[in-house]
PDB file of C-alpha atoms in Angstrom:
ATOM      1  CA  UNK A 226      50.640-119.100 -38.376  1.00 37.00           C
ATOM      2  CA  UNK A 227      53.492-117.216 -39.890  1.00 37.00           C
ATOM      3  CA  UNK A 228      56.555-116.414 -37.840  1.00 41.00           C
ATOM      4  CA  UNK A 229      56.748-112.708 -37.132  1.00 43.00           C
ATOM      5  CA  UNK A 230      60.080-111.183 -36.147  1.00 46.00           C
ATOM      6  CA  UNK A 231      60.621-108.150 -33.953  1.00 46.00           C
ATOM      7  CA  UNK A 232      59.422-105.000 -35.733  1.00 48.00           C
ATOM      8  CA  UNK A 233      59.274-101.255 -35.116  1.00 59.00           C
ATOM      9  CA  UNK A 234      61.911-101.362 -32.376  1.00 69.00           C
ATOM     10  CA  UNK A 235      62.058 -98.151 -30.379  1.00 85.00           C
ATOM     11  CA  UNK A 236      63.453 -97.539 -26.888  1.00 92.00           C
ATOM     12  CA  UNK A 237      64.889 -94.552 -25.065  1.00 93.00           C
ATOM     13  CA  UNK A 238      66.023 -93.697 -21.569  1.00 92.00           C
ATOM     14  CA  UNK A 239      63.986 -90.669 -20.482  1.00 94.00           C
ATOM     15  CA  UNK A 240      65.457 -90.461 -16.953  1.00 93.00           C
ATOM     16  CA  UNK A 241      68.146 -92.420 -15.084  1.00 91.00           C
ATOM     17  CA  UNK A 242      65.474 -94.819 -13.774  1.00 93.00           C
ATOM     18  CA  UNK A 243      63.026 -94.729 -16.714  1.00 95.00           C
ATOM     19  CA  UNK A 244      62.753 -96.326 -20.150  1.00 95.00           C
ATOM     20  CA  UNK A 245      60.127 -95.658 -22.807  1.00 96.00           C
ATOM     21  CA  UNK A 246      59.272 -97.688 -25.870  1.00 96.00           C
ATOM     22  CA  UNK A 247      56.654 -97.643 -28.594  1.00 95.00           C
ATOM     23  CA  UNK A 248      55.045-100.254 -30.819  1.00 94.00           C
ATOM     24  CA  UNK A 249      52.543 -99.968 -33.611  1.00 95.00           C
ATOM     25  CA  UNK A 250      50.015-102.778 -33.273  1.00 96.00           C
ATOM     26  CA  UNK A 251      47.658-104.144 -35.927  1.00 95.00           C
ATOM     27  CA  UNK A 252      44.534-104.120 -33.768  1.00 97.00           C
ATOM     28  CA  UNK A 253      42.041-101.599 -32.454  1.00 97.00           C
ATOM     29  CA  UNK A 254      42.616-100.158 -28.971  1.00 97.00           C
ATOM     30  CA  UNK A 255      39.797-102.192 -27.422  1.00 97.00           C
ATOM     31  CA  UNK A 256      41.466-105.425 -28.551  1.00 98.00           C
ATOM     32  CA  UNK A 257      44.888-104.323 -27.290  1.00 98.00           C
ATOM     33  CA  UNK A 258      43.270-103.303 -23.986  1.00 98.00           C
ATOM     34  CA  UNK A 259      41.851-106.826 -23.551  1.00 98.00           C
ATOM     35  CA  UNK A 260      45.344-108.275 -24.072  1.00 98.00           C
ATOM     36  CA  UNK A 261      46.619-105.993 -21.300  1.00 98.00           C
ATOM     37  CA  UNK A 262      43.951-106.581 -18.668  1.00 98.00           C
ATOM     38  CA  UNK A 263      42.657-110.130 -19.277  1.00 98.00           C
ATOM     39  CA  UNK A 264      44.932-112.638 -17.521  1.00 97.00           C
ATOM     40  CA  UNK A 265      44.376-115.411 -20.081  1.00 97.00           C
ATOM     41  CA  UNK A 266      45.112-113.152 -23.054  1.00 97.00           C
ATOM     42  CA  UNK A 267      48.072-111.517 -21.271  1.00 97.00           C
ATOM     43  CA  UNK A 268      49.558-115.016 -20.726  1.00 95.00           C
ATOM     44  CA  UNK A 269      49.875-115.358 -24.498  1.00 95.00           C
ATOM     45  CA  UNK A 270      52.458-112.549 -24.710  1.00 95.00           C
ATOM     46  CA  UNK A 271      53.730-111.683 -21.210  1.00 95.00           C
ATOM     47  CA  UNK A 272      52.443-113.147 -17.946  1.00 95.00           C
ATOM     48  CA  UNK A 273      49.094-114.629 -17.005  1.00 95.00           C
ATOM     49  CA  UNK A 274      47.501-114.418 -13.599  1.00 96.00           C
ATOM     50  CA  UNK A 275      44.556-112.358 -12.472  1.00 97.00           C
ATOM     51  CA  UNK A 276      42.665-109.798 -14.520  1.00 97.00           C
ATOM     52  CA  UNK A 277      43.629-106.161 -13.977  1.00 97.00           C
ATOM     53  CA  UNK A 278      40.979-104.131 -12.165  1.00 96.00           C
ATOM     54  CA  UNK A 279      40.835-100.474 -11.140  1.00 95.00           C
ATOM     55  CA  UNK A 280      42.791 -99.840  -7.905  1.00 84.00           C
ATOM     56  CA  UNK A 281      43.100-103.587  -7.409  1.00 91.00           C
ATOM     57  CA  UNK A 282      45.653-106.274  -6.921  1.00 95.00           C
ATOM     58  CA  UNK A 283      47.251-107.866  -9.967  1.00 97.00           C
ATOM     59  CA  UNK A 284      48.883-111.271  -9.755  1.00 96.00           C
ATOM     60  CA  UNK A 285      51.327-112.060 -12.550  1.00 95.00           C
ATOM     61  CA  UNK A 286      52.324-115.639 -13.296  1.00 93.00           C
ATOM     62  CA  UNK A 287      55.290-116.015 -15.612  1.00 90.00           C
ATOM     63  CA  UNK A 288      55.421-119.041 -17.944  1.00 86.00           C
ATOM     64  CA  UNK A 289      57.716-118.112 -20.816  1.00 82.00           C
ATOM     65  CA  UNK A 290      57.577-121.660 -22.209  1.00 79.00           C
ATOM     66  CA  UNK A 291      54.199-120.688 -23.692  1.00 82.00           C
ATOM     67  CA  UNK A 292      55.584-117.796 -25.728  1.00 85.00           C
ATOM     68  CA  UNK A 293      57.396-119.731 -28.485  1.00 84.00           C
ATOM     69  CA  UNK A 294      55.531-121.380 -31.338  1.00 81.00           C
ATOM     70  CA  UNK A 295      58.177-124.114 -31.352  1.00 80.00           C
ATOM     71  CA  UNK A 296      59.101-126.233 -28.356  1.00 81.00           C
ATOM     72  CA  UNK A 297      62.122-124.238 -27.187  1.00 78.00           C
ATOM     73  CA  UNK A 298      63.793-124.993 -23.854  1.00 77.00           C
ATOM     74  CA  UNK A 299      64.222-122.174 -21.373  1.00 74.00           C
ATOM     75  CA  UNK A 300      67.880-121.088 -21.087  1.00 75.00           C
ATOM     76  CA  UNK A 301      69.458-122.051 -17.775  1.00 77.00           C
ATOM     77  CA  UNK A 302      69.963-118.422 -16.709  1.00 74.00           C
ATOM     78  CA  UNK A 303      66.176-117.862 -16.833  1.00 71.00           C
ATOM     79  CA  UNK A 304      65.073-121.220 -15.442  1.00 64.00           C
ATOM     80  CA  UNK A 305      64.907-119.818 -11.895  1.00 64.00           C
ATOM     81  CA  UNK A 306      62.102-117.502 -13.055  1.00 64.00           C
ATOM     82  CA  UNK A 307      60.032-120.383 -14.446  1.00 67.00           C
ATOM     83  CA  UNK A 308      56.649-120.325 -12.786  1.00 72.00           C
ATOM     84  CA  UNK A 309      57.504-117.114 -10.891  1.00 80.00           C
ATOM     85  CA  UNK A 310      54.507-115.301  -9.450  1.00 90.00           C
ATOM     86  CA  UNK A 311      54.473-111.669  -8.352  1.00 92.00           C
ATOM     87  CA  UNK A 312      51.838-109.657  -6.564  1.00 95.00           C
ATOM     88  CA  UNK A 313      51.370-106.167  -8.002  1.00 96.00           C
ATOM     89  CA  UNK A 314      49.044-103.195  -7.541  1.00 97.00           C
ATOM     90  CA  UNK A 315      47.119-101.471 -10.317  1.00 97.00           C
ATOM     91  CA  UNK A 316      47.838 -97.770  -9.848  1.00 96.00           C
ATOM     92  CA  UNK A 317      46.115 -96.377 -12.945  1.00 97.00           C
ATOM     93  CA  UNK A 318      43.213 -97.849 -14.886  1.00 98.00           C
ATOM     94  CA  UNK A 319      41.580 -95.837 -17.672  1.00 97.00           C
ATOM     95  CA  UNK A 320      39.776 -98.342 -19.935  1.00 97.00           C
ATOM     96  CA  UNK A 321      41.125 -98.541 -23.467  1.00 97.00           C
ATOM     97  CA  UNK A 322      43.624 -95.740 -22.676  1.00 98.00           C
ATOM     98  CA  UNK A 323      45.995 -96.328 -19.733  1.00 98.00           C
ATOM     99  CA  UNK A 324      46.981 -99.229 -17.504  1.00 98.00           C
ATOM    100  CA  UNK A 325      49.743 -98.851 -14.906  1.00 98.00           C
ATOM    101  CA  UNK A 326      50.878-101.329 -12.282  1.00 97.00           C
ATOM    102  CA  UNK A 327      53.753-101.803  -9.892  1.00 96.00           C
ATOM    103  CA  UNK A 328      56.522-104.121 -11.003  1.00 91.00           C
ATOM    104  CA  UNK A 329      58.671-106.574  -9.066  1.00 83.00           C
ATOM    105  CA  UNK A 330      56.199-106.431  -6.190  1.00 79.00           C
ATOM    106  CA  UNK A 331      56.717-102.694  -6.085  1.00 75.00           C
ATOM    107  CA  UNK A 332      60.514-102.930  -5.878  1.00 84.00           C
ATOM    108  CA  UNK A 333      61.136-101.974  -9.511  1.00 87.00           C
ATOM    109  CA  UNK A 334      58.823 -99.120 -10.151  1.00 94.00           C
ATOM    110  CA  UNK A 335      55.740 -98.871 -12.312  1.00 97.00           C
ATOM    111  CA  UNK A 336      54.985-100.082 -15.840  1.00 97.00           C
ATOM    112  CA  UNK A 337      52.553 -97.777 -17.663  1.00 98.00           C
ATOM    113  CA  UNK A 338      50.885 -98.763 -20.933  1.00 98.00           C
ATOM    114  CA  UNK A 339      49.242 -95.986 -22.954  1.00 98.00           C
ATOM    115  CA  UNK A 340      47.081 -96.709 -25.999  1.00 98.00           C
ATOM    116  CA  UNK A 341      46.587 -94.298 -28.893  1.00 98.00           C
ATOM    117  CA  UNK A 342      44.120 -95.373 -31.627  1.00 97.00           C
ATOM    118  CA  UNK A 343      45.498 -94.962 -35.142  1.00 96.00           C
ATOM    119  CA  UNK A 344      42.405 -95.130 -37.290  1.00 93.00           C
ATOM    120  CA  UNK A 345      39.934 -97.953 -36.780  1.00 92.00           C
ATOM    121  CA  UNK A 346      42.285-100.921 -36.819  1.00 95.00           C
ATOM    122  CA  UNK A 347      45.685 -99.909 -35.448  1.00 96.00           C
ATOM    123  CA  UNK A 348      46.986 -98.780 -32.062  1.00 97.00           C
ATOM    124  CA  UNK A 349      50.195 -97.082 -30.993  1.00 97.00           C
ATOM    125  CA  UNK A 350      51.233 -98.520 -27.650  1.00 97.00           C
ATOM    126  CA  UNK A 351      53.633 -96.528 -25.459  1.00 98.00           C
ATOM    127  CA  UNK A 352      55.190 -98.377 -22.537  1.00 98.00           C
ATOM    128  CA  UNK A 353      57.023 -96.393 -19.876  1.00 97.00           C
ATOM    129  CA  UNK A 354      58.729 -98.249 -17.061  1.00 96.00           C
ATOM    130  CA  UNK A 355      59.741 -95.779 -14.340  1.00 96.00           C
ATOM    131  CA  UNK A 356      61.350 -96.193 -10.936  1.00 95.00           C
ATOM    132  CA  UNK A 357      63.720 -98.974 -11.985  1.00 93.00           C
ATOM    133  CA  UNK A 358      66.095 -99.662  -9.090  1.00 90.00           C
ATOM    134  CA  UNK A 359      68.152-102.553 -10.458  1.00 81.00           C
ATOM    135  CA  UNK A 360      71.619-101.451 -11.673  1.00 77.00           C
ATOM    136  CA  UNK A 361      71.106-103.402 -14.916  1.00 77.00           C
ATOM    137  CA  UNK A 362      67.378-102.659 -15.030  1.00 81.00           C
ATOM    138  CA  UNK A 363      67.245-100.561 -18.157  1.00 85.00           C
ATOM    139  CA  UNK A 364      68.951-103.332 -20.127  1.00 86.00           C
ATOM    140  CA  UNK A 365      67.109-106.174 -18.409  1.00 87.00           C
ATOM    141  CA  UNK A 366      63.662-104.589 -18.448  1.00 90.00           C
ATOM    142  CA  UNK A 367      64.221-103.031 -21.862  1.00 91.00           C
ATOM    143  CA  UNK A 368      65.110-106.338 -23.487  1.00 90.00           C
ATOM    144  CA  UNK A 369      62.329-108.148 -21.654  1.00 91.00           C
ATOM    145  CA  UNK A 370      59.643-105.625 -22.525  1.00 94.00           C
ATOM    146  CA  UNK A 371      60.876-105.402 -26.108  1.00 94.00           C
ATOM    147  CA  UNK A 372      60.640-109.183 -26.479  1.00 93.00           C
ATOM    148  CA  UNK A 373      57.203-109.389 -24.909  1.00 94.00           C
ATOM    149  CA  UNK A 374      55.868-106.526 -27.013  1.00 96.00           C
ATOM    150  CA  UNK A 375      57.168-108.278 -30.140  1.00 94.00           C
ATOM    151  CA  UNK A 376      55.174-111.373 -29.131  1.00 94.00           C
ATOM    152  CA  UNK A 377      52.064-109.198 -28.618  1.00 96.00           C
ATOM    153  CA  UNK A 378      52.675-107.533 -31.980  1.00 94.00           C
ATOM    154  CA  UNK A 379      52.942-110.933 -33.649  1.00 94.00           C
ATOM    155  CA  UNK A 380      49.788-112.293 -31.956  1.00 94.00           C
ATOM    156  CA  UNK A 381      47.725-109.283 -32.945  1.00 95.00           C
ATOM    157  CA  UNK A 382      48.965-109.513 -36.552  1.00 93.00           C
ATOM    158  CA  UNK A 383      47.908-113.178 -36.722  1.00 92.00           C
ATOM    159  CA  UNK A 384      51.460-114.518 -36.466  1.00 91.00           C
ATOM    160  CA  UNK A 385      53.682-116.027 -33.842  1.00 89.00           C
ATOM    161  CA  UNK A 386      57.233-115.956 -32.563  1.00 90.00           C
ATOM    162  CA  UNK A 387      58.926-119.260 -33.265  1.00 90.00           C
ATOM    163  CA  UNK A 388      61.618-118.890 -30.587  1.00 90.00           C
ATOM    164  CA  UNK A 389      61.024-116.404 -27.762  1.00 91.00           C
ATOM    165  CA  UNK A 390      64.531-116.908 -26.361  1.00 89.00           C
ATOM    166  CA  UNK A 391      66.242-116.111 -29.684  1.00 91.00           C
ATOM    167  CA  UNK A 392      64.048-113.017 -29.928  1.00 92.00           C
ATOM    168  CA  UNK A 393      65.043-112.097 -26.362  1.00 90.00           C
ATOM    169  CA  UNK A 394      68.751-112.292 -27.270  1.00 90.00           C
ATOM    170  CA  UNK A 395      68.155-110.081 -30.324  1.00 91.00           C
ATOM    171  CA  UNK A 396      66.255-107.624 -28.141  1.00 91.00           C
ATOM    172  CA  UNK A 397      69.037-107.573 -25.573  1.00 90.00           C
ATOM    173  CA  UNK A 398      71.607-106.678 -28.240  1.00 91.00           C
ATOM    174  CA  UNK A 399      69.347-103.997 -29.739  1.00 91.00           C
ATOM    175  CA  UNK A 400      68.576-102.457 -26.331  1.00 92.00           C
ATOM    176  CA  UNK A 401      72.268-102.463 -25.389  1.00 90.00           C
ATOM    177  CA  UNK A 402      73.082-100.606 -28.612  1.00 90.00           C
ATOM    178  CA  UNK A 403      70.165 -98.143 -28.277  1.00 89.00           C
ATOM    179  CA  UNK A 404      70.789 -97.270 -24.615  1.00 88.00           C
ATOM    180  CA  UNK A 405      74.564 -97.325 -24.767  1.00 80.00           C
TER     181      UNK A 405
END
């Protein structure tokens, strides 16, 4: 697998507690949808756990060690999150179009994924994270989401991310610059 770097970076603050980002993905919407709702596929780019179901519970299990193609140790500052599990609620479920769930066990708003088919084999994904309460949330969530979406983008394009943590640092710098 080829190493795929972060591409098509886009993020904006749309309200004091809301960030929005877009990615163009090389896969049809039904494939992207499966990577959002299927716990095993979601583990390959974000967090595993249970499958997302309409108006249901969603357990997320974070194992970032699985996101790098190379064996890259987790930085000490993130080690406390290793194996972290959170219990979320699916608040919107429109197959192949919209998935929204609470984040941080409801303490940090809602993450909403919208899918827009672009022909037969591409999808524009729009992620809006609203209701962020953390004072550094736009930077923290923005860099995290950007990194995870880059991994998803790479997976769907047949590539990989060699070092998730290096990508995360690049994302953090880019988000800091974009959001000011």
